[in-house]
mmCIF file of C-alpha atoms in Angstrom:
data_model
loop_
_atom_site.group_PDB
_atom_site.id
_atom_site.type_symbol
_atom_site.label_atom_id
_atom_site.label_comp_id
_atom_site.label_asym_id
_atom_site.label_seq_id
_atom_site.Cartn_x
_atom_site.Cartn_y
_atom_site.Cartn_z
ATOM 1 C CA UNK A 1161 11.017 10.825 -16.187
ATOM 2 C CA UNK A 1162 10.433 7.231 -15.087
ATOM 3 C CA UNK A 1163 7.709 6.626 -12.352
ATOM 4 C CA UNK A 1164 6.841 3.641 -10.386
ATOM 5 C CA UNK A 1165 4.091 3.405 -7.791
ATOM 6 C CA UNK A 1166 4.124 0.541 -5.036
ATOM 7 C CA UNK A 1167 0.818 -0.324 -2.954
ATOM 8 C CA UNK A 1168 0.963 -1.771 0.187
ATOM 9 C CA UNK A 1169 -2.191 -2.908 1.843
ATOM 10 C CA UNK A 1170 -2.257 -3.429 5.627
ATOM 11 C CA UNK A 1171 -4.858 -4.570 7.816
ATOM 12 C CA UNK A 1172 -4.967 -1.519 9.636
ATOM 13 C CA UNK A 1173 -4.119 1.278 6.391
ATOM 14 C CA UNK A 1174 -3.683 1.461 2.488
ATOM 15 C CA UNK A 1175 -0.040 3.244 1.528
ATOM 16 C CA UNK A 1176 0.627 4.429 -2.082
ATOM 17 C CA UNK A 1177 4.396 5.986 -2.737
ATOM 18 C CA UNK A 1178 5.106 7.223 -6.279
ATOM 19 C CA UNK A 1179 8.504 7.128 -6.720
ATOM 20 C CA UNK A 1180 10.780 8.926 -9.816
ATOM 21 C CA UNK A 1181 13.772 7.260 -10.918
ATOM 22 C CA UNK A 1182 16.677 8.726 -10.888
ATOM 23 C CA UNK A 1183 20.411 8.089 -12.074
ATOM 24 C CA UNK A 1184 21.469 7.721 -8.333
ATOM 25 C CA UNK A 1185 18.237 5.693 -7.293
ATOM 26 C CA UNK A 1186 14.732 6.609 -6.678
ATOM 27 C CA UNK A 1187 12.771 9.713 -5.375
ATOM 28 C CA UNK A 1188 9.845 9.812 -3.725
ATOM 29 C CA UNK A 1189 7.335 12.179 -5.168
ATOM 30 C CA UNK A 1190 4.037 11.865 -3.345
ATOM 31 C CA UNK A 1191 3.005 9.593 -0.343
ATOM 32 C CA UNK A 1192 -0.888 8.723 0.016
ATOM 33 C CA UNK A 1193 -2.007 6.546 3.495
ATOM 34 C CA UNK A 1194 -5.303 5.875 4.166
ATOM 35 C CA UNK A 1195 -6.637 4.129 7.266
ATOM 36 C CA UNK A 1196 -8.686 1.065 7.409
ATOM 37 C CA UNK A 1197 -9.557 -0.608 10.277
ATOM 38 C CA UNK A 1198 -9.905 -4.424 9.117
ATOM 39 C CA UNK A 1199 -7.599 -6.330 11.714
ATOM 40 C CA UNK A 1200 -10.762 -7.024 14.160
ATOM 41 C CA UNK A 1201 -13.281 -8.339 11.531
ATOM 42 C CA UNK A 1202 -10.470 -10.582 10.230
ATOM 43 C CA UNK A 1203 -9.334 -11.406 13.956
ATOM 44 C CA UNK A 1204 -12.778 -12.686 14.707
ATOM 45 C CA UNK A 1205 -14.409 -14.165 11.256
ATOM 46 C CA UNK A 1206 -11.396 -15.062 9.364
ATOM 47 C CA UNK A 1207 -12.693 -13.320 6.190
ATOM 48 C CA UNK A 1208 -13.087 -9.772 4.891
ATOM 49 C CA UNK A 1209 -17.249 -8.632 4.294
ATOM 50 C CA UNK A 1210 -18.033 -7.288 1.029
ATOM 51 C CA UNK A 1211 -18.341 -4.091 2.739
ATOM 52 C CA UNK A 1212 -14.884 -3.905 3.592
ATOM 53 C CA UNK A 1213 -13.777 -4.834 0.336
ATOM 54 C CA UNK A 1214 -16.234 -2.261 -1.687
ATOM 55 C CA UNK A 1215 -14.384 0.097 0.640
ATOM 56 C CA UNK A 1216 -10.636 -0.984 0.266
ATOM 57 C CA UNK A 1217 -11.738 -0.578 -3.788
ATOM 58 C CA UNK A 1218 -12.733 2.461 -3.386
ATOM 59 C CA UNK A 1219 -9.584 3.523 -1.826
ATOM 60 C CA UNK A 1220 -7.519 2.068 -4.765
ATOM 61 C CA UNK A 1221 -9.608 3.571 -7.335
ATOM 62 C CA UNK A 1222 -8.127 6.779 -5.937
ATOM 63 C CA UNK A 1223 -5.069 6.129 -5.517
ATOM 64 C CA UNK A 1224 -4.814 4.697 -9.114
ATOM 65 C CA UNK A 1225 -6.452 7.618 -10.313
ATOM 66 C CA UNK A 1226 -3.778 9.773 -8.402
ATOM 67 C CA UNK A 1227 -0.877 7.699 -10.283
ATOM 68 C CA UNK A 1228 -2.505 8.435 -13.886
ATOM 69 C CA UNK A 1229 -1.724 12.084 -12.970
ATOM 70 C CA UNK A 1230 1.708 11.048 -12.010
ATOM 71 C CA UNK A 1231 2.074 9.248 -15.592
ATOM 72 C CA UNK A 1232 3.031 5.958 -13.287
ATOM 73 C CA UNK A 1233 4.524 3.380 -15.796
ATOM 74 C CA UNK A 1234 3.989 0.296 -13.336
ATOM 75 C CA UNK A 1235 2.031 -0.164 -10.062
ATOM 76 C CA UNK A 1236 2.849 -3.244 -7.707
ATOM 77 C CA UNK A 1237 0.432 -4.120 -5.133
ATOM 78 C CA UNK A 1238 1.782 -5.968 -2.023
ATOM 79 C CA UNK A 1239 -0.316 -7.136 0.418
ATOM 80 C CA UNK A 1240 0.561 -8.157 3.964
ATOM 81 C CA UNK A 1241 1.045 -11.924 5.175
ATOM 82 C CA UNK A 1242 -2.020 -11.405 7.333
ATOM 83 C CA UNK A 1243 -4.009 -11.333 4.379
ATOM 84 C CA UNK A 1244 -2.619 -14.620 3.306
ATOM 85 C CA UNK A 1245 -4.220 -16.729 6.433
ATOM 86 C CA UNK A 1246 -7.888 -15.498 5.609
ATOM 87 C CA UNK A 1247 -10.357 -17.297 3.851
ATOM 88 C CA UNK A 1248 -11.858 -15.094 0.547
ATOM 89 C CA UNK A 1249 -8.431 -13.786 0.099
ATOM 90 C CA UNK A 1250 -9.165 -15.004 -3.789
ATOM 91 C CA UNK A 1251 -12.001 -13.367 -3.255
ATOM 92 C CA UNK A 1252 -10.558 -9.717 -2.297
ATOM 93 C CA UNK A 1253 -7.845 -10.199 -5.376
ATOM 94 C CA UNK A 1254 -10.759 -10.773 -7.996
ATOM 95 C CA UNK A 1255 -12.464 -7.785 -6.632
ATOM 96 C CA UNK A 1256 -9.533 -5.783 -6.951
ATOM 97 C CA UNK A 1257 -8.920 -6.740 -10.659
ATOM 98 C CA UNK A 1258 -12.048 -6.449 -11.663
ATOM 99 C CA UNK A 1259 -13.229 -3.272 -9.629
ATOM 100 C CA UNK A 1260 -9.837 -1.158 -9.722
ATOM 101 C CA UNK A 1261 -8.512 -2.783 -12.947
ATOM 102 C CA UNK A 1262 -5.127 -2.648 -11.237
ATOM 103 C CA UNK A 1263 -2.934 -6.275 -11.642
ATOM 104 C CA UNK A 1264 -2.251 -8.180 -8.150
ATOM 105 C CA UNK A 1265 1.194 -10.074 -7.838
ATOM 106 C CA UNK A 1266 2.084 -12.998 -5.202
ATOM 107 C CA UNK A 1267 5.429 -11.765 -3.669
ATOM 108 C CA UNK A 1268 7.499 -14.178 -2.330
ATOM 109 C CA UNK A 1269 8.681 -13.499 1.479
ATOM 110 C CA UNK A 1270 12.296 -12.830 -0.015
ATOM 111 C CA UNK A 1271 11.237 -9.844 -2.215
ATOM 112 C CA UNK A 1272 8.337 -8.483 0.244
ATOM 113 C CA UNK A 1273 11.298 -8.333 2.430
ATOM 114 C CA UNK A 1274 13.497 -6.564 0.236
ATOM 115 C CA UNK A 1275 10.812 -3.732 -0.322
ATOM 116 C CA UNK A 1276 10.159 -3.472 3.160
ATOM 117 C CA UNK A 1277 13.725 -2.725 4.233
ATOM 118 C CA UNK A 1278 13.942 -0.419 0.787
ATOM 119 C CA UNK A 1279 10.467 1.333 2.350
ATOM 120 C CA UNK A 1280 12.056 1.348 6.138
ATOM 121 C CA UNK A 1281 15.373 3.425 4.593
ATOM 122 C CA UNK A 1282 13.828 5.831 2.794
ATOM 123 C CA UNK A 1283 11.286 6.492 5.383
ATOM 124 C CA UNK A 1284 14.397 7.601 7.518
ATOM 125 C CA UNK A 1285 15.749 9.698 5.296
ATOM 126 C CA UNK A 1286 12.545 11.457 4.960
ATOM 127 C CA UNK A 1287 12.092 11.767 8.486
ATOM 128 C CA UNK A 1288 16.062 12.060 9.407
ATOM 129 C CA UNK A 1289 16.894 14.589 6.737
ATOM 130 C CA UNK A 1290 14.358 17.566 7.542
ATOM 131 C CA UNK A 1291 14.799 19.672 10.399
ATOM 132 C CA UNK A 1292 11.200 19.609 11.438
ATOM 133 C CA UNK A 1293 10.227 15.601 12.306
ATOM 134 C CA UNK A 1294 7.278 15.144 13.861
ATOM 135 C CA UNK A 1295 6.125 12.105 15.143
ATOM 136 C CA UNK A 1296 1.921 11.601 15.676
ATOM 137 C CA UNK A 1297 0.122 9.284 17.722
ATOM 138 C CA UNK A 1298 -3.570 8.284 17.600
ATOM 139 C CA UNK A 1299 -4.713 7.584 20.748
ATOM 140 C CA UNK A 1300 -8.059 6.076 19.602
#
């Protein structure tokens, strides 16, 4: 059993999917998201604090943890193109491989695309092929 893990980092939440490959594609065995609230401390300042990034470590620490039980093979970390505009971006990607020991790619546009369509279809099959789909709101 092949696994693969993909990290996307948001300004507003951290997503981990562990995916299995199959003969016919890819499964998705577990889905992490946790929610961090950066987009207004970037908005304003134009750089992430230290606290923010101790946090956003500690987050990814988990979830790499979570994908040694998995036996991942590779992990990819994508981050959005909001993260790309701010100033100790460098900064944030140091932490990360130093801190979480996890490797940080530069994705070109044409491939961050291609994953995000690939995450957009099967997100609707996972929410078009039960018969119980729920959809949550936080009204915060």
């Amino acid at each position: 059993m092949l696994t693969y893990a993909v990290i996307e980092i948001n300004s507003t939440f951290i997503e981990m999917r562990i995916y299995e490959k199959k003969e016919n594609g890819y499964r998705v065995l577990e889905k992490i998201t946790e929610d961090i609230n950066i987009f207004k401390e970037m908005r304003e300042k134009n750089e992430l604090s230290l606290e923010k990034m101790r946090k956003m470590c500690e987050i990814l620490k988990k979830m790499n943890n979570l994908s040694k039980d998995y036996g991942v093979l590779e992990k990819k970390i994508i981050f959005s193109d909001f993260f790309k505009n701010i100033n100790n971006f460098p900064m944030l990607v140091d932490q990360i491989k130093l801190k979480v020991n996890l490797p940080v790619e530069n994705i070109d546009l044409s491939e961050k695309t291609y994953l995000s369509i690939k995450k957009v279809i099967y997100s609707e099959k996972d929410i078009f092929s039960k018969k119980e789909s729920r959809l949550f709101f936080n009204m915060k």
